[in-house]
Short mmCIF file of C-alpha atoms in Angstrom, two decimals:
data_model
loop_
_atom_site.label_atom_id
_atom_site.label_comp_id
_atom_site.label_asym_id
_atom_site.label_seq_id
_atom_site.Cartn_x
_atom_site.Cartn_y
_atom_site.Cartn_z
CA MET R 1 -14.39 16.93 13.80
CA PRO R 2 -16.02 19.69 11.72
CA LEU R 3 -16.59 18.72 8.10
CA ILE R 4 -15.09 22.01 6.95
CA LEU R 5 -11.71 21.09 8.47
CA LEU R 6 -11.76 17.67 6.85
CA LYS R 7 -12.48 19.29 3.47
CA LEU R 8 -9.73 21.86 3.80
CA CYS R 9 -7.18 19.29 4.85
CA GLN R 10 -8.05 16.64 2.27
CA TRP R 11 -5.17 17.49 -0.08
CA GLN R 12 -2.98 19.65 2.13
CA TRP R 13 -0.45 17.44 3.83
CA ILE R 14 0.47 20.15 6.31
CA CYS R 15 -2.93 19.53 7.91
CA ASN R 16 -2.42 15.81 8.48
CA GLY R 17 -0.97 16.08 11.95
CA VAL R 18 -3.74 18.43 13.09
CA ALA R 19 -6.51 16.39 11.52
CA ILE R 20 -5.33 13.08 12.94
CA SER R 21 -4.74 14.57 16.41
CA LEU R 22 -8.31 15.93 16.52
CA LEU R 23 -9.72 12.62 15.34
CA LEU R 24 -8.11 10.88 18.31
CA PHE R 25 -10.72 12.48 20.53
CA ASN R 26 -13.64 11.27 18.39
CA LEU R 27 -12.64 7.67 17.60
CA PRO R 28 -13.05 4.61 19.81
CA SER R 29 -9.98 3.14 21.47
CA ASP R 30 -9.77 0.29 18.97
CA ALA R 31 -8.94 2.57 15.99
CA ALA R 32 -5.64 1.90 14.21
CA THR R 33 -3.05 4.58 13.51
CA PHE R 34 -0.91 3.67 10.51
CA THR R 35 1.37 4.90 7.75
CA SER R 36 2.82 3.20 4.70
CA ARG R 37 5.16 4.69 2.13
CA SER R 38 7.01 3.33 -0.89
CA ARG R 39 9.47 5.20 -3.11
CA ARG R 40 11.16 3.85 -6.24
CA LEU R 41 13.52 5.29 -8.83
CA ILE R 42 15.10 3.73 -11.89
CA GLU R 43 17.13 5.64 -14.47
CA LEU R 44 19.01 4.49 -17.59
CA ARG R 45 21.22 6.89 -19.57
CA ASP R 46 24.32 7.16 -21.80
CA PHE R 47 23.00 4.71 -24.39
CA SER R 48 25.26 3.55 -27.18
CA PRO R 49 23.76 3.29 -29.74
CA LEU R 50 20.69 5.51 -29.29
CA PRO R 51 17.27 3.83 -29.49
CA GLN R 52 15.44 4.06 -32.81
CA GLY R 53 12.03 4.16 -31.16
CA VAL R 54 10.58 4.33 -27.66
CA ALA R 55 7.22 3.80 -25.95
CA VAL R 56 5.80 4.36 -22.47
CA ILE R 57 2.63 2.79 -21.08
CA ALA R 58 1.21 3.43 -17.59
CA ASP R 59 -1.91 2.32 -15.76
CA GLY R 60 -3.19 2.18 -12.20
CA LYS R 61 -6.00 2.25 -9.69
CA ALA R 62 -6.52 3.82 -6.27
CA ILE R 63 -9.24 3.09 -3.70
CA THR R 64 -9.30 4.79 -0.29
CA ILE R 65 -12.19 4.29 2.17
CA ALA R 66 -12.62 5.13 5.86
CA ASP R 67 -16.11 4.57 7.28
CA GLN R 68 -15.03 6.07 10.59
CA GLY R 69 -11.89 8.18 10.86
CA ILE R 70 -9.61 9.40 8.11
CA VAL R 71 -7.39 7.75 5.49
CA GLN R 72 -5.40 9.83 3.03
CA SER R 73 -3.09 8.99 0.15
CA MET R 74 -0.47 10.81 -1.87
CA ILE R 75 0.40 9.34 -5.27
CA VAL R 76 3.23 10.24 -7.64
CA ASN R 77 3.89 7.89 -10.57
CA ASN R 78 6.03 9.17 -13.45
CA ALA R 79 7.61 7.38 -16.41
CA ASN R 80 9.30 8.75 -19.52
CA PHE R 81 11.74 7.71 -22.23
CA VAL R 82 13.20 10.79 -23.92
CA VAL R 83 15.40 10.73 -27.04
CA ASP R 84 16.96 13.54 -29.04
CA SER R 85 19.78 13.69 -31.57
CA SER R 86 22.57 13.14 -29.04
CA LEU R 87 21.21 11.45 -25.91
CA ALA R 88 18.50 9.24 -24.47
CA LEU R 89 17.12 8.92 -20.95
CA ALA R 90 14.73 6.34 -19.53
CA HIS R 91 13.36 7.43 -16.17
CA ALA R 92 10.63 6.10 -13.86
CA ASN R 93 9.83 7.05 -10.30
CA SER R 94 6.96 6.58 -7.86
CA ASP R 95 6.17 7.88 -4.38
CA ILE R 96 3.04 6.46 -2.76
CA HIS R 97 2.10 7.38 0.80
CA ILE R 98 -0.90 6.15 2.82
CA LEU R 99 -1.66 7.37 6.33
CA GLY R 100 -4.63 7.47 8.63
CA ILE R 101 -6.38 6.72 11.85
CA SER R 102 -9.55 4.67 11.55
CA GLN R 103 -11.57 1.81 12.93
CA ASP R 104 -12.79 0.54 9.56
CA PHE R 105 -10.45 1.33 6.68
CA LEU R 106 -9.30 0.24 3.24
CA SER R 107 -6.66 1.68 0.93
CA ASP R 108 -5.71 -0.28 -2.18
CA ILE R 109 -3.31 1.46 -4.59
CA GLN R 110 -1.68 -0.28 -7.55
CA PHE R 111 0.31 1.21 -10.42
CA PHE R 112 2.57 -0.03 -13.17
CA SER R 113 4.62 1.51 -15.95
CA THR R 114 6.40 -0.10 -18.89
CA LEU R 115 9.15 1.64 -20.86
CA VAL R 116 10.33 0.12 -24.13
CA GLY R 117 13.19 1.08 -26.44
CA ARG R 118 14.08 -0.44 -29.81
CA PHE R 119 17.77 -0.80 -30.72
CA SER R 120 19.63 -1.94 -33.83
CA VAL R 121 23.16 -3.16 -33.09
CA THR R 122 25.67 -3.82 -35.89
CA ALA R 123 27.74 -7.03 -35.86
CA GLY R 124 30.82 -6.61 -33.67
CA GLU R 125 29.34 -3.61 -31.82
CA SER R 126 27.97 -3.39 -28.28
CA LEU R 127 24.87 -2.08 -26.58
CA LYS R 128 25.93 -0.03 -23.55
CA PHE R 129 24.17 2.12 -20.96
CA ASN R 130 24.55 3.28 -17.36
CA LEU R 131 21.89 2.67 -14.75
CA ASN R 132 21.07 3.74 -11.21
CA GLY R 133 18.13 3.32 -8.90
CA SER R 134 16.74 3.14 -5.40
CA LEU R 135 13.96 1.46 -3.45
CA SER R 136 12.59 2.63 -0.10
CA LEU R 137 9.76 0.91 1.82
CA LEU R 138 8.27 1.82 5.22
CA ASN R 139 5.34 0.36 7.15
CA SER R 140 4.12 1.37 10.61
CA ILE R 141 0.95 0.54 12.56
CA ASP R 142 0.49 1.14 16.28
CA ASP R 143 -1.36 -2.14 16.90
CA PRO R 144 -1.16 -4.93 14.28
CA LEU R 145 -4.18 -6.62 15.89
CA LEU R 146 -6.33 -3.78 14.54
CA GLY R 147 -5.25 -4.13 10.90
CA GLY R 148 -2.33 -4.39 8.54
CA VAL R 149 -0.27 -2.38 6.08
CA SER R 150 1.47 -3.84 3.07
CA ILE R 151 3.86 -2.72 0.30
CA SER R 152 5.57 -4.28 -2.68
CA GLU R 153 7.70 -2.69 -5.41
CA LYS R 154 9.26 -4.45 -8.38
CA THR R 155 11.45 -3.28 -11.24
CA SER R 156 12.49 -5.69 -14.01
CA ILE R 157 14.81 -4.81 -16.90
CA VAL R 158 15.21 -7.28 -19.75
CA LEU R 159 16.47 -7.24 -23.33
CA GLN R 160 14.41 -9.10 -25.88
CA ASP R 161 16.65 -10.29 -28.73
CA LEU R 162 14.10 -10.06 -31.53
CA THR R 163 16.51 -11.45 -34.11
CA ASN R 164 17.20 -14.72 -32.27
CA ARG R 165 14.05 -14.77 -30.12
CA THR R 166 15.96 -14.97 -26.86
CA ARG R 167 15.87 -13.04 -23.61
CA ILE R 168 18.73 -11.32 -21.78
CA ASN R 169 18.18 -10.54 -18.11
CA VAL R 170 19.61 -7.18 -17.02
CA LEU R 171 18.29 -6.41 -13.53
CA GLU R 172 15.50 -7.28 -11.12
CA VAL R 173 14.82 -5.45 -7.84
CA PHE R 174 11.89 -6.72 -5.81
CA GLY R 175 10.95 -5.88 -2.23
CA GLY R 176 7.87 -6.26 -0.06
CA LEU R 177 6.80 -5.66 3.54
CA ASN R 178 3.62 -7.07 5.08
CA THR R 179 3.12 -5.77 8.63
CA ASN R 180 0.27 -7.44 10.52
CA SER R 181 -0.53 -9.85 13.33
CA ILE R 182 -1.13 -12.99 11.24
CA GLN R 183 2.13 -14.91 11.00
CA THR R 184 1.33 -16.60 7.69
CA LEU R 185 0.76 -13.19 6.08
CA LYS R 186 4.07 -11.68 7.21
CA GLN R 187 5.59 -12.20 3.79
CA ASP R 188 8.56 -9.84 3.95
CA PHE R 189 10.86 -10.42 0.99
CA PHE R 190 13.68 -8.84 -1.00
CA SER R 191 15.63 -9.88 -4.08
CA PHE R 192 18.31 -8.12 -6.11
CA ASN R 193 19.37 -10.02 -9.22
CA LEU R 194 21.91 -8.91 -11.83
CA GLY R 195 22.45 -10.26 -15.33
CA GLN R 196 25.91 -11.43 -16.35
CA ASP R 197 26.52 -8.31 -18.48
CA VAL R 198 25.92 -5.85 -15.62
CA ARG R 199 28.74 -4.32 -13.61
CA LEU R 200 27.74 -2.93 -10.21
CA ASP R 201 29.81 0.08 -9.11
CA SER R 202 27.96 0.93 -5.90
CA TYR R 203 25.39 -0.89 -3.78
CA LEU R 204 23.82 -0.27 -0.36
CA ASN R 205 21.08 -2.22 1.37
CA ARG R 206 19.58 -1.53 4.80
CA SER R 207 16.60 -3.11 6.53
CA SER R 208 14.83 -3.12 9.89
CA PHE R 209 12.05 -5.53 10.89
CA GLN R 210 10.17 -4.86 14.10
CA GLU R 211 6.71 -5.86 15.26
CA THR R 212 4.99 -2.56 14.46
CA THR R 213 7.51 -0.81 12.16
CA GLU R 214 9.40 -2.26 9.18
CA SER R 215 11.66 -0.58 6.65
CA LEU R 216 13.85 -1.47 3.66
CA GLN R 217 16.20 0.72 1.61
CA THR R 218 18.34 -0.10 -1.42
CA PHE R 219 20.56 2.13 -3.59
CA PHE R 220 22.62 1.01 -6.60
CA VAL R 221 24.73 2.36 -9.49
CA GLY R 222 26.07 0.28 -12.37
CA SER R 223 26.36 -0.25 -16.11
CA PHE R 224 25.41 -2.74 -18.82
CA GLU R 225 27.51 -3.75 -21.85
CA ARG R 226 27.08 -6.65 -24.26
CA GLU R 227 28.70 -7.26 -27.64
CA PHE R 228 26.76 -8.88 -30.48
CA GLN R 229 28.38 -11.02 -33.16
CA GLU R 230 25.70 -10.38 -35.79
CA ASP R 231 23.33 -7.57 -36.74
CA THR R 232 20.71 -7.71 -33.98
CA GLU R 233 17.37 -6.07 -33.30
CA LEU R 234 16.72 -5.59 -29.59
CA ALA R 235 13.87 -4.40 -27.37
CA LEU R 236 14.78 -3.01 -23.96
CA VAL R 237 11.80 -3.52 -21.62
CA ILE R 238 11.61 -1.83 -18.19
CA VAL R 239 8.61 -2.88 -16.08
CA ASN R 240 7.76 -1.15 -12.77
CA GLN R 241 4.99 -2.42 -10.49
CA SER R 242 3.75 -0.90 -7.23
CA CYS R 243 1.26 -2.19 -4.65
CA ASN R 244 0.27 -0.35 -1.45
CA TYR R 245 -2.44 -1.79 0.77
CA ALA R 246 -3.85 -0.90 4.19
CA SER R 247 -6.90 -2.54 5.76
CA ASN R 248 -8.28 -4.01 8.97
CA GLU R 249 -9.03 -7.11 6.88
CA ASN R 250 -5.29 -7.96 6.98
CA ASP R 251 -4.84 -8.60 3.27
CA VAL R 252 -1.35 -8.31 1.76
CA CYS R 253 0.53 -7.23 -1.33
CA VAL R 254 1.51 -10.55 -2.89
CA LYS R 255 4.36 -11.25 -5.25
CA VAL R 256 3.49 -10.08 -8.75
CA PRO R 257 4.17 -12.28 -11.82
CA GLU R 258 7.19 -11.69 -13.99
CA PRO R 259 6.55 -9.88 -17.30
CA GLY R 260 6.00 -12.28 -20.15
CA ASN R 261 8.71 -13.03 -22.69
CA ASN R 262 6.56 -11.73 -25.53
CA LEU R 263 5.77 -8.37 -23.91
CA ALA R 264 8.10 -6.37 -26.15
CA ILE R 265 6.91 -8.16 -29.28
CA LEU R 266 3.31 -7.40 -28.31
CA ILE R 267 4.12 -3.70 -27.87
CA PHE R 268 5.90 -3.62 -31.23
CA GLY R 269 2.85 -5.11 -32.87
CA LEU R 270 0.47 -2.62 -31.27
CA PHE R 271 2.43 0.60 -31.67
CA GLY R 272 5.29 0.10 -34.12
CA LEU R 273 7.56 2.07 -31.77
CA ASN R 274 8.30 4.73 -34.36
CA TYR R 275 7.19 7.47 -31.99
CA LEU R 276 6.68 8.14 -28.29
CA ILE R 277 3.46 6.83 -26.85
CA TYR R 278 2.17 7.82 -23.43
CA PHE R 279 -1.06 6.31 -22.19
CA HIS R 280 -2.40 6.87 -18.70
CA LYS R 281 -5.67 5.65 -17.28
CA PHE R 282 -6.87 6.24 -13.74
CA ARG R 283 -9.85 4.54 -12.22
#
């Protein structure tokens, strides 16, 4: 395939079908054709009371290599916690897409974002907010013997009670698909866990697990409300973690550890949470 066409198509997704079709004529028969896509959304709004301070931290890495053939990736990873005089909105979304046709390939993409809000609740009052979100995972490879594709997405929402040094679980959504030929590496998993103060108004979950194509979709809408019997300082911590992996080495996205109990306290110590902080590093 001419180098000029590869260069023109590198970041133009409309060219993908043309580029991959032409590569079919130039690659050996043992090249893998694959795609992997993960999409996640989490949104919290209608806070009562409003947060007194917020912070956002994001980090990630992306490696894409194809010694013979083509591997491309599209990455969107956004996180923000916006507050004005009358409303607050915590929002995080990601859309990561890997596709290619190659004999020797590697794509390793990992991102995380942490949103933190500080709240002061008066004795006898409640902390309330509405929440909604979605998770969509898709893996496809024409021949698992030639390689594997892997996805995991996790969102954890917890409240750190800084006054009493306790933790209140709000929500955890965790899904992963590992599509390959090695049985011990087919670690497909899904969990959806609600805290006792969460009311779920709408929930939908769909999944399909086949040998070469796997998918998982989840949508939910709900609300959180908890009353406090004393003046309480709280830290709302929202942690989002993404892993997307494709390789003919058949590695997988493994389960990621849960955020530590002292995460919010650490962020308070570093930043004070009196203003919005956004830090992004790409390597």
